[in-house]
mmCIF file of C-alpha atoms and ligand atoms in Angstrom:
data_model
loop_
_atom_site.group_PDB
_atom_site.id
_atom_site.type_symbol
_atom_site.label_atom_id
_atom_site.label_comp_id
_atom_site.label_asym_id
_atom_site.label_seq_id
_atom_site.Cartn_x
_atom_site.Cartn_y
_atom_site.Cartn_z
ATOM 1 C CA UNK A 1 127.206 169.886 71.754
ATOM 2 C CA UNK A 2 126.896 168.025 68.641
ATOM 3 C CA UNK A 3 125.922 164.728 68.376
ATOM 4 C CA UNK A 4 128.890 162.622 66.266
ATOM 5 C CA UNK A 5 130.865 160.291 68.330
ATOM 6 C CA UNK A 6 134.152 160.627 69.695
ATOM 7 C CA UNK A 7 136.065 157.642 68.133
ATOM 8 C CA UNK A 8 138.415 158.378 70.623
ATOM 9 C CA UNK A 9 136.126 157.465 73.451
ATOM 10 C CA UNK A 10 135.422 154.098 71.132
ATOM 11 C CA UNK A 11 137.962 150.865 72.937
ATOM 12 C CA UNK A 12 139.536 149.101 69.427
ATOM 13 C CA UNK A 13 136.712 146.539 70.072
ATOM 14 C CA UNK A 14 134.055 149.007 69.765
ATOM 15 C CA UNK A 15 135.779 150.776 66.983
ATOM 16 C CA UNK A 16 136.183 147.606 64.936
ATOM 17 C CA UNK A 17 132.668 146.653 65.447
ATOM 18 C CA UNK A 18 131.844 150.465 64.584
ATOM 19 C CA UNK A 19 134.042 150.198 60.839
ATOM 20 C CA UNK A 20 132.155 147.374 60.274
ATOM 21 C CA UNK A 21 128.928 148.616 60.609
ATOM 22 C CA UNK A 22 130.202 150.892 58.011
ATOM 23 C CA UNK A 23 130.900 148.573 55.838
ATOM 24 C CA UNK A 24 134.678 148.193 55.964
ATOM 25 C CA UNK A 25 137.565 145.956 56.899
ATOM 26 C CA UNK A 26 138.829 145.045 60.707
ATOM 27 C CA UNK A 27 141.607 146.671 60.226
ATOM 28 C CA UNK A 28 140.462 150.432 59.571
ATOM 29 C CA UNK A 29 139.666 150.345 63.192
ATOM 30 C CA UNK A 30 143.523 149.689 64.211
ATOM 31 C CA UNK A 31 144.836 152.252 62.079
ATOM 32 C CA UNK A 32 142.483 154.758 63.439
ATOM 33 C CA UNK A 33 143.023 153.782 67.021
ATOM 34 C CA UNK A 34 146.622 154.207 65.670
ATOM 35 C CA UNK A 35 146.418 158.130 64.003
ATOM 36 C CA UNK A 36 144.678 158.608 67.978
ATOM 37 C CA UNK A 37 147.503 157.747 69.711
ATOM 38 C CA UNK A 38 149.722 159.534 67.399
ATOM 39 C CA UNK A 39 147.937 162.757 67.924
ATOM 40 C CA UNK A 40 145.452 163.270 65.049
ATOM 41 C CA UNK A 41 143.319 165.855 65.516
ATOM 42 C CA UNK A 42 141.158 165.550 62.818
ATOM 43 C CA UNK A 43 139.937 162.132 60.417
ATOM 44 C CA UNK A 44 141.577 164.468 57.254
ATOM 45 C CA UNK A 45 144.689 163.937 59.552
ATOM 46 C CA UNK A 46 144.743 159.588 59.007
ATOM 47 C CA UNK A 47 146.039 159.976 55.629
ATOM 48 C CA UNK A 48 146.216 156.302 54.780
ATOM 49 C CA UNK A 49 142.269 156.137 54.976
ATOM 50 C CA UNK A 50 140.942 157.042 51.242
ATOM 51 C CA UNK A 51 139.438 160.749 51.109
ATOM 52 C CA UNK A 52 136.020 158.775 50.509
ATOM 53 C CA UNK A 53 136.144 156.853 53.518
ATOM 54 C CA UNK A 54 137.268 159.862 55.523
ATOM 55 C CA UNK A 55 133.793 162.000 54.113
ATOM 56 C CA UNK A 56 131.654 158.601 55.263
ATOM 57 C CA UNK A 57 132.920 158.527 59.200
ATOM 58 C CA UNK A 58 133.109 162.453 59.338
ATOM 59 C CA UNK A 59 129.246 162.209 58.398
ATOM 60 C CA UNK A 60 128.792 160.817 62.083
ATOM 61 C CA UNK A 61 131.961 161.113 64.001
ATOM 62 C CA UNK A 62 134.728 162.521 64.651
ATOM 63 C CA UNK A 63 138.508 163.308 66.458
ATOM 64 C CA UNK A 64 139.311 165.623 68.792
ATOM 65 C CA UNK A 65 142.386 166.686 70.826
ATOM 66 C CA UNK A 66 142.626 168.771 73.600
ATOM 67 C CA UNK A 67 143.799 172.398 72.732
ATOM 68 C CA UNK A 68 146.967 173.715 75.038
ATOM 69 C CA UNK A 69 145.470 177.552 76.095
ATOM 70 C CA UNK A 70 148.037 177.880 78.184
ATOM 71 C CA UNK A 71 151.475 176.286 78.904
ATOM 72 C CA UNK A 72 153.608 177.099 82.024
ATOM 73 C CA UNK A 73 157.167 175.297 82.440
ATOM 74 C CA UNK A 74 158.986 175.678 85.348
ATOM 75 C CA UNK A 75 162.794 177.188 85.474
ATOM 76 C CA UNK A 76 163.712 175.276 88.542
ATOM 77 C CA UNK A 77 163.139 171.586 86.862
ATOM 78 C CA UNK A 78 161.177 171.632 83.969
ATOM 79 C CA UNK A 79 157.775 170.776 84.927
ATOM 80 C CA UNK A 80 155.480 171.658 82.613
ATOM 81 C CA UNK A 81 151.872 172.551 83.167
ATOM 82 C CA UNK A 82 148.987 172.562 80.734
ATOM 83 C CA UNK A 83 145.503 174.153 80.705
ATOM 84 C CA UNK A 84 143.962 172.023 78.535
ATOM 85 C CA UNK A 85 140.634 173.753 76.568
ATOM 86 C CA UNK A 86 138.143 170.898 75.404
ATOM 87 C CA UNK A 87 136.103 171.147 73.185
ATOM 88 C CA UNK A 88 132.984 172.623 74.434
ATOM 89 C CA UNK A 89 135.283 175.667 76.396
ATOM 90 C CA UNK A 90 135.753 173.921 79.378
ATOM 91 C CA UNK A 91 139.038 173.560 80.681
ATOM 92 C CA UNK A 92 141.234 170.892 82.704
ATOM 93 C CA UNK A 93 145.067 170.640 84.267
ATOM 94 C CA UNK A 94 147.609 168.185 83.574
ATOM 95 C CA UNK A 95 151.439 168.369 84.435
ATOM 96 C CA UNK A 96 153.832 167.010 82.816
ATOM 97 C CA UNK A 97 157.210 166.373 85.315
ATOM 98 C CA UNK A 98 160.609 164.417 84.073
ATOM 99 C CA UNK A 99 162.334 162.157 86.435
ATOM 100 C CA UNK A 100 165.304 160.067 85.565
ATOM 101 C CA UNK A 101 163.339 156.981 84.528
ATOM 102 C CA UNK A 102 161.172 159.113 82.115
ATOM 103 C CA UNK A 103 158.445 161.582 81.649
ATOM 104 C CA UNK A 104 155.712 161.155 83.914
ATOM 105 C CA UNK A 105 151.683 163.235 83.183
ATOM 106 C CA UNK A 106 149.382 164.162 85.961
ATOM 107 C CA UNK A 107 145.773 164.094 84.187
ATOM 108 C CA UNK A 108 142.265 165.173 85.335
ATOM 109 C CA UNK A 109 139.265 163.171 85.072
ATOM 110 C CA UNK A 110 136.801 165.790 86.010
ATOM 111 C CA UNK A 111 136.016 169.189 85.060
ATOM 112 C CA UNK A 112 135.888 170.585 88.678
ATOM 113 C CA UNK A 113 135.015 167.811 91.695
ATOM 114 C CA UNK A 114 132.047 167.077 93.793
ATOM 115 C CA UNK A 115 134.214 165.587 97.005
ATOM 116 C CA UNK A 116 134.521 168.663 98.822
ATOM 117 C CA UNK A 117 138.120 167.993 100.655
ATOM 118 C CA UNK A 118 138.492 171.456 102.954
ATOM 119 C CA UNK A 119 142.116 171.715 101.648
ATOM 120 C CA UNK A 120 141.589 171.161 97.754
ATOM 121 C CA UNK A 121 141.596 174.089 95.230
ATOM 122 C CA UNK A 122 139.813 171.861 92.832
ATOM 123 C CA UNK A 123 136.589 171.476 94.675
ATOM 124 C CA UNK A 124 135.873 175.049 95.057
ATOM 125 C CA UNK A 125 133.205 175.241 92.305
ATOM 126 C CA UNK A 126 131.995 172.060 92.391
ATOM 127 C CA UNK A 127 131.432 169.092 89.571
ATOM 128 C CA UNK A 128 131.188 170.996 86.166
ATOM 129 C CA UNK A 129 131.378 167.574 84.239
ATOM 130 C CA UNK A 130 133.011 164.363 83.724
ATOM 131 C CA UNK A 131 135.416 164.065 81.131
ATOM 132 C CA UNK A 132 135.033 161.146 77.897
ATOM 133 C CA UNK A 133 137.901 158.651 77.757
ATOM 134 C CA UNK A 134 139.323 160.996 75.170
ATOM 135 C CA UNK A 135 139.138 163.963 76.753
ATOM 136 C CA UNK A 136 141.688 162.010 79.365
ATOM 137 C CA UNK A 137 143.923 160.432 76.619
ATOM 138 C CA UNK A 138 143.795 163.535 74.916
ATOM 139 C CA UNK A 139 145.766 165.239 77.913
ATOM 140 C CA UNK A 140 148.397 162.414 77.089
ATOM 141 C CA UNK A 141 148.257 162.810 73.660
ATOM 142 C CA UNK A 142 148.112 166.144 72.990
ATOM 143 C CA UNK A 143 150.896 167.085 75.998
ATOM 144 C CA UNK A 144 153.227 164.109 74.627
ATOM 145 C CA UNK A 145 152.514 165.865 70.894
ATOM 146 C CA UNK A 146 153.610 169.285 72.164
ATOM 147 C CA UNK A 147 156.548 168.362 73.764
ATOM 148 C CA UNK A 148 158.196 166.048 71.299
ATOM 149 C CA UNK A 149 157.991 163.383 74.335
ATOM 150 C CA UNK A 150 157.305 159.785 75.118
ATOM 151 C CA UNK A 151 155.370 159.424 78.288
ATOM 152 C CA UNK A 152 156.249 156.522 80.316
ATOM 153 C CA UNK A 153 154.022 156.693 83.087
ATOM 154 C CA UNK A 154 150.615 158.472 84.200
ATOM 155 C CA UNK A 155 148.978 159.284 87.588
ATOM 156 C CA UNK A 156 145.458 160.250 87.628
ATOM 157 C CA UNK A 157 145.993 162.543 90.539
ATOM 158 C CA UNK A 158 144.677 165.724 88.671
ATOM 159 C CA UNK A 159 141.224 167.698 89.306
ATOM 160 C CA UNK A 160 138.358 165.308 89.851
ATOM 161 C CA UNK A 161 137.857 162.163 91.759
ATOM 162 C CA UNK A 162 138.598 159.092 89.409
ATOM 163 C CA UNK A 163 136.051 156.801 90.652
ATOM 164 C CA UNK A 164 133.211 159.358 90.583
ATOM 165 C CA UNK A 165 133.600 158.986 86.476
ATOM 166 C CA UNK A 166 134.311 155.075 86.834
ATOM 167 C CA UNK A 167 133.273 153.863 82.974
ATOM 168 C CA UNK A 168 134.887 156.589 81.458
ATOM 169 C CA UNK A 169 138.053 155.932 83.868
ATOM 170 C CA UNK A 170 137.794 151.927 83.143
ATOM 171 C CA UNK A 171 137.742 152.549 79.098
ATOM 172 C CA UNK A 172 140.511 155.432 79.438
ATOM 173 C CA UNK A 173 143.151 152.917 80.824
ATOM 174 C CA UNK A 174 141.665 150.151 78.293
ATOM 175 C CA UNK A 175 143.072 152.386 75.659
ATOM 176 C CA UNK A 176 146.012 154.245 77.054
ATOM 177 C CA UNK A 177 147.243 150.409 77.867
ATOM 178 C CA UNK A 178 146.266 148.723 74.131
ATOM 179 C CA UNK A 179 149.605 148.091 72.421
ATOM 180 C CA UNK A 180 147.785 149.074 69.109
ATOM 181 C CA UNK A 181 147.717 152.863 70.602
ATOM 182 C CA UNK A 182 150.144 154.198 73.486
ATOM 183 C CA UNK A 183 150.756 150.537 74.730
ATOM 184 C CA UNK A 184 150.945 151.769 78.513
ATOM 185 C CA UNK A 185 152.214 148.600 80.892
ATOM 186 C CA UNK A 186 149.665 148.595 84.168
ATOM 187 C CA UNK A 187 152.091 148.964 86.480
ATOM 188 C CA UNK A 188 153.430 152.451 84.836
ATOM 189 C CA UNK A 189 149.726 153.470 86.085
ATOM 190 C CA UNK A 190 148.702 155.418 89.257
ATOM 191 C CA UNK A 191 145.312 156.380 89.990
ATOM 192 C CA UNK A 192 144.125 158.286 93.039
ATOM 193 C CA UNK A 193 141.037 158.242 95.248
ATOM 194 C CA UNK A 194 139.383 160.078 98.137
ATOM 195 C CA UNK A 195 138.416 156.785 98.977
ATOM 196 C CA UNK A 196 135.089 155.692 97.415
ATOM 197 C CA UNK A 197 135.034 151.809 99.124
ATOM 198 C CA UNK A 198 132.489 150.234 96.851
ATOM 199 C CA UNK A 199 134.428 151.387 93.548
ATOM 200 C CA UNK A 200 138.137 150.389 94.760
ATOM 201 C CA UNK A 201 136.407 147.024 95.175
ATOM 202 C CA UNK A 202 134.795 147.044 91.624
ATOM 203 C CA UNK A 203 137.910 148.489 90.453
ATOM 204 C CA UNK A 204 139.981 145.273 91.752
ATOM 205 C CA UNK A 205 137.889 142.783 89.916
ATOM 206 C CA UNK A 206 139.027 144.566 86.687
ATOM 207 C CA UNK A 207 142.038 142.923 85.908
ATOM 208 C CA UNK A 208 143.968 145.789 85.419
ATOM 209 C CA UNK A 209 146.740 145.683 88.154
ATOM 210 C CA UNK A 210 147.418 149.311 88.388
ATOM 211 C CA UNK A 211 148.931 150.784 91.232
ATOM 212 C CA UNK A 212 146.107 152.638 93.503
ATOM 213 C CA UNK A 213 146.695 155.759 96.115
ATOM 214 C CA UNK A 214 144.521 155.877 98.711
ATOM 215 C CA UNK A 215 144.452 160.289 100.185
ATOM 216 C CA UNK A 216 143.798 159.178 103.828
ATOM 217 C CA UNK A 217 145.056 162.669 104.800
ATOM 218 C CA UNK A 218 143.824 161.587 108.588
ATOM 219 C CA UNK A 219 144.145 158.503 110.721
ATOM 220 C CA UNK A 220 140.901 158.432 112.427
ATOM 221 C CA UNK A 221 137.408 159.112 110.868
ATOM 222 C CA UNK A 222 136.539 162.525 112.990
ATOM 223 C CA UNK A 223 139.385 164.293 111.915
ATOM 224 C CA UNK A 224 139.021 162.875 108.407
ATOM 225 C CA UNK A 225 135.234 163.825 108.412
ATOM 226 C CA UNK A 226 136.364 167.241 109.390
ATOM 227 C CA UNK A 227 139.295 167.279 106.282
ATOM 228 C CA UNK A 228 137.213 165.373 103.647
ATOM 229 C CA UNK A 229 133.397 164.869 103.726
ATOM 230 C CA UNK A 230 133.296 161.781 101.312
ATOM 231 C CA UNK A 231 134.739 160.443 104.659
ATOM 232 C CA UNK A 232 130.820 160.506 106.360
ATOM 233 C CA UNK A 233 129.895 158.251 103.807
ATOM 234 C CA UNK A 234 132.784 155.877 103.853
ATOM 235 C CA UNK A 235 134.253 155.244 107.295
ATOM 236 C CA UNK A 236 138.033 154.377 107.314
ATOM 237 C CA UNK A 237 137.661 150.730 108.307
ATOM 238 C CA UNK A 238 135.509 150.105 105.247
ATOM 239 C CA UNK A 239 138.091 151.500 102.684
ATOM 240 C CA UNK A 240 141.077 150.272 104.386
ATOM 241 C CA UNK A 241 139.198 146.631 104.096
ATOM 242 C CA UNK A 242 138.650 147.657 100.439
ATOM 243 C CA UNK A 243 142.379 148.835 99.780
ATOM 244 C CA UNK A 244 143.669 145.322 101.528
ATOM 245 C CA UNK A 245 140.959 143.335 98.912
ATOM 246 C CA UNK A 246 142.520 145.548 96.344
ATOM 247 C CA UNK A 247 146.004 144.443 97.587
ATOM 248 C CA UNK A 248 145.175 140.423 98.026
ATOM 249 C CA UNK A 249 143.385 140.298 94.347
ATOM 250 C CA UNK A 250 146.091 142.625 92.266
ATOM 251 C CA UNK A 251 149.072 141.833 94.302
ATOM 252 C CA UNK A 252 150.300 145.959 94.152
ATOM 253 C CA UNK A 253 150.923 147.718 96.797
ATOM 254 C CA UNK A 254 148.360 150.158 97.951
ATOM 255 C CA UNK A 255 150.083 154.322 98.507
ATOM 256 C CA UNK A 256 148.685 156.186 101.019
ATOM 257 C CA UNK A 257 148.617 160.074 100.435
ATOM 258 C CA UNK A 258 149.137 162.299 103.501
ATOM 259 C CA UNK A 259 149.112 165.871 103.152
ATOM 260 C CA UNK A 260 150.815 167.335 106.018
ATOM 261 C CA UNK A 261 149.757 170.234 107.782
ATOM 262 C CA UNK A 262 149.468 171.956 111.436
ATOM 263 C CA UNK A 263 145.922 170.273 111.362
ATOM 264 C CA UNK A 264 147.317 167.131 110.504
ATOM 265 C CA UNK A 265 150.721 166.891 111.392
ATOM 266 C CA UNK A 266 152.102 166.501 115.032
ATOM 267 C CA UNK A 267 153.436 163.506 116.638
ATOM 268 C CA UNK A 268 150.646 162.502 117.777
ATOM 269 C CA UNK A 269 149.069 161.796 114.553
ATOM 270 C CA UNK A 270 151.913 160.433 113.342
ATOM 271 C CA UNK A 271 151.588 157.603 116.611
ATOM 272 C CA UNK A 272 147.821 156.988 115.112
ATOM 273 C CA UNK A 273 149.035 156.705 111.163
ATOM 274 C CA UNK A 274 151.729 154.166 112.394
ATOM 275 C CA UNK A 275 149.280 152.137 114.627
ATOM 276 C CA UNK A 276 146.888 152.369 111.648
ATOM 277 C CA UNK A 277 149.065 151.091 108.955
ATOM 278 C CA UNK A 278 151.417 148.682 110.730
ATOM 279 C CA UNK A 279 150.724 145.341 109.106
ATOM 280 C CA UNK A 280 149.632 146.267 106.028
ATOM 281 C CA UNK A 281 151.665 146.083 103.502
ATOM 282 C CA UNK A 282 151.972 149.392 102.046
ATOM 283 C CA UNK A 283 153.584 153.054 101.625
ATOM 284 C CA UNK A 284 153.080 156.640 102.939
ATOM 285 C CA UNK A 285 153.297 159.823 100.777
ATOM 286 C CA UNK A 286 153.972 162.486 102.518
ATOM 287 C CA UNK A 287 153.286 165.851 100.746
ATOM 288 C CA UNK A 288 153.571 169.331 102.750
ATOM 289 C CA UNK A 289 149.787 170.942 102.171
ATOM 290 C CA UNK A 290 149.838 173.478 99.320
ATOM 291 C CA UNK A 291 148.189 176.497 100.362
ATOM 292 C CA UNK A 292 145.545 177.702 98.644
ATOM 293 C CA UNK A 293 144.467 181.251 98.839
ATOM 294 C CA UNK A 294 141.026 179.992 99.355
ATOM 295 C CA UNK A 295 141.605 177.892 102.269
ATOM 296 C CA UNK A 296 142.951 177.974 105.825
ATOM 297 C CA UNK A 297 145.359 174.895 105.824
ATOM 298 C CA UNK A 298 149.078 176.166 107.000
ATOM 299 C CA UNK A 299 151.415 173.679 105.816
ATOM 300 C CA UNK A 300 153.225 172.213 108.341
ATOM 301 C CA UNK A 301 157.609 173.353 108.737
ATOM 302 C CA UNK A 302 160.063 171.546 107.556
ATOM 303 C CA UNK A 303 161.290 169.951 111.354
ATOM 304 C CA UNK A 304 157.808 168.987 111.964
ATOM 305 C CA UNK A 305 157.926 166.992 109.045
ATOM 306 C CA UNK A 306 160.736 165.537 108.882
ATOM 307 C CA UNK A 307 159.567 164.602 112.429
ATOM 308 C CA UNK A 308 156.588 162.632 111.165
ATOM 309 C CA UNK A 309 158.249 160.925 108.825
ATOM 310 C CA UNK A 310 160.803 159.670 110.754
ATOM 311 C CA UNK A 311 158.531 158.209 113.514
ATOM 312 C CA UNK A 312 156.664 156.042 111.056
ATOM 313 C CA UNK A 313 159.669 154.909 109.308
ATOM 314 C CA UNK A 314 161.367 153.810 112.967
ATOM 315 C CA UNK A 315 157.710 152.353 113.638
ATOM 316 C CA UNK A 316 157.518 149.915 110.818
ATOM 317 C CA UNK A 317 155.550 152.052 108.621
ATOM 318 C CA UNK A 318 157.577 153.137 105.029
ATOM 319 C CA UNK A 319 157.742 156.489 104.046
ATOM 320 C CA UNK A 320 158.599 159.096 101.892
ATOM 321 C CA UNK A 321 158.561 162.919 101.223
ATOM 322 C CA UNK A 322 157.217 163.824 97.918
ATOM 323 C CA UNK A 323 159.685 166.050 95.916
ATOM 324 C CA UNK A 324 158.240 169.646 95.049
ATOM 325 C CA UNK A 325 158.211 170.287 91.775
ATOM 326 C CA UNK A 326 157.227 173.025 89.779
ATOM 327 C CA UNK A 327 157.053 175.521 92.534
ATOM 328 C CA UNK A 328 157.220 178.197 90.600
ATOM 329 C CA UNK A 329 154.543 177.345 88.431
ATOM 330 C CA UNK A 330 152.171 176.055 91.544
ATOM 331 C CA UNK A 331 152.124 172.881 89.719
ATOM 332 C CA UNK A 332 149.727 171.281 92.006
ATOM 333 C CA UNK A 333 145.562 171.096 90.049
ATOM 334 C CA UNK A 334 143.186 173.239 90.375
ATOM 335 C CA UNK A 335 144.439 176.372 90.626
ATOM 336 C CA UNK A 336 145.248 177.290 87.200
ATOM 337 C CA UNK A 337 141.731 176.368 86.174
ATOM 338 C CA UNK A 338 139.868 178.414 88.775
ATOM 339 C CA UNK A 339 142.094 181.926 87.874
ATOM 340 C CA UNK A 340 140.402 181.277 84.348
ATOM 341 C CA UNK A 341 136.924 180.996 85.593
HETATM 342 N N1 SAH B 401 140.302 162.802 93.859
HETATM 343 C C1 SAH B 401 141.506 162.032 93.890
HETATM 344 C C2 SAH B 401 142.580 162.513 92.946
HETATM 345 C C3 SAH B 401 142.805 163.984 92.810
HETATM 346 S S1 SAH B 401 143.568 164.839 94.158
HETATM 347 C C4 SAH B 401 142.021 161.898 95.293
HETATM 348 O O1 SAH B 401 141.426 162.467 96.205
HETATM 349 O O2 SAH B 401 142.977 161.173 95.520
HETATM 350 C C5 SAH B 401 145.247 164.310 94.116
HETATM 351 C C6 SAH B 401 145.937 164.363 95.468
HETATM 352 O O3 SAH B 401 146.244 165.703 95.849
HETATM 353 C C7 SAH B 401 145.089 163.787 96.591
HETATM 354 O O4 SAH B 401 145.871 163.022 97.462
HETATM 355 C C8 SAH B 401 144.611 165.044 97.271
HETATM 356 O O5 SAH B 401 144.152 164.788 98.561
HETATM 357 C C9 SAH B 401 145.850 165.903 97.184
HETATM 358 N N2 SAH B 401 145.631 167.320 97.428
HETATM 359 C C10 SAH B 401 144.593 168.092 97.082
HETATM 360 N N3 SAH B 401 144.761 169.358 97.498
HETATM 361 C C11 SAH B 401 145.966 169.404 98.096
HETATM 362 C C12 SAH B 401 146.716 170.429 98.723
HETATM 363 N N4 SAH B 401 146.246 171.681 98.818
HETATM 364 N N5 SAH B 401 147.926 170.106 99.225
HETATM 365 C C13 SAH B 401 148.404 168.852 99.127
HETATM 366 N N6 SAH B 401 147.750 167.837 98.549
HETATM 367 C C14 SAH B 401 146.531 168.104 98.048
#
């Protein structure tokens, strides 16, 4: 890898204190933060900076987007999904779905994942690397460039655990959310964890209200141990006391993922989740488990969950079925990544 920074992975304080040090004015750093967020690729690309002044940043840094090497769009609704090539070969996911309110992305934050969940396609080859702040703009950028689009709201639900890559995570929404780039409201922001306690907690002491999912996949810790391993080092009780700090300090409502399966997904479970979640103040996802070839998870049938969902809902606990899309694309990460590796 070379050595010339990203200005991409630079917030607009950083950058201004960076055109500074090269001897120009404040605002040269908003107009590149701009030509970012508008998709330049290269610094030849922010045409209202003088040739000169292009040839003196190049000299140490430089702007990168992610590179589409392949692009799959669904013909049942449109999804689209994105292999994403960065720039030292290594590849992530992101999926870009339209719902009536907008166009919505799905980025990664990781190239691969350390966390080891028994039903995840993403984990299979372990933690390659964490992605830079621009490597997880870029997925916005560059996807929002392709399409002709306006993104109006992002998850970070794609390959890779979130908080494993926490500064990188913290300056990515810093700049997706700066009204001098994308301008990104917090609450038109998702991001998703396995559950690392000690980091939702950080996280809520950031001031940046986003909305957090919580994969509980299990309502007691031996089943969960069994499902995800990150559960042996944080028991349930510790990150649901995290999630409900999360929810007193930032006022949002925590989402609780729950992928069902046969494992997973009887009645009986169902009685646990609801006695589990009862007086908090929150909302259950429920997603059918997507096989993966790898893996021995059978999704659970459609009566069964239906089933599920209806006890919690008649038990005081609000839920919801996640809407497939891009089924014929297998939209969900990971698996487009690991048939290229
Ligand atoms: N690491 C983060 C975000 C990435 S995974 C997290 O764990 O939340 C995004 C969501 O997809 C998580 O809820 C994850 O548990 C879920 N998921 C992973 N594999 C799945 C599968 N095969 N079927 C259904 N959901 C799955």
């Amino acid at each position: 890898m070379d050595m010339k920074i990203n200005l991409g992975d630079l917030t607009l304080e950083e950058l201004t204190d960076y055109v500074k040090a090269h001897g120009e004015k404040e605002f040269r750093a908003r107009q590149i933060f701009g030509w970012i967020a508008k998709g330049a690729d290269s610094l030849d690309e922010c045409t209202n900076l003088s040739k000169a002044l292009r040839e003196k940043l190049a000299a140490d840094a430089e702007i990168y987007l992610p590179k589409a090497r392949r692009k799959l769009v669904s013909k049942l609704d449109g999804t689209v999904k994105y292999l994403f090539e960065l720039k030292d070969g290594n590849t992530v996911e992101s999926v870009v779905m339209s719902y009536h309110h907008g166009y919505s992305i799905c980025i990664s934050s990781q190239v691969g994942c350390r966390m080891g969940c028994t039903f995840c396609a993403s984990t299979l080859n372990g933690l390659v690397r964490n992605l830079a702040p621009h490597e997880m703009t870029g997925q916005v950028i560059a996807a929002q460039k392709d399409m002709g689009i306006e993104i109006s709201s992002i998850v970070v639900m794609g390959i890779g655990e979130p908080f494993d890559n926490y500064d990188s995570l913290i300056k990515f929404l810093k700049n997706i959310n700066n009204p001098a780039g994308l301008g990104l409201g917090w609450r038109h922001i998702t991001v998703s964890t396995c559950g690392l306690a000690d980091k939702i907690r950080r996280f809520a002491g950031e001031n940046m209200p986003i909305n957090l999912a919580f994969s509980l996949h299990a309502p007691e810790d031996g089943l969960r141990r069994e499902m995800m391993p990150v559960a042996k080092a944080y028991p349930l009780d510790e990150v649901l006391a995290a999630c409900d700090f999360y929810f007193e300090k930032t006022g949002r409502r925590i989402t609780f993922e729950y992928a069902l399966s046969e494992k997973n997904g009887s009645l009986d479970w169902a009685e646990k989740l609801a006695r589990l979640l009862k007086n908090r103040n929150c909302h259950v996802n429920l997603i059918p488990v997507n096989p993966v070839k790898e893996r021995d998870y059978v999704r659970s049938d459609k009566k069964s969950v239906a089933a599920f969902m209806d006890y919690l809902n008649k038990n005081g606990v609000n839920s919801t079925l996640r809407r497939e899309l891009g089924a014929d694309i297998n939209a969900s990460c990971g698996q487009l990544r690991n048939s290229e590796l």
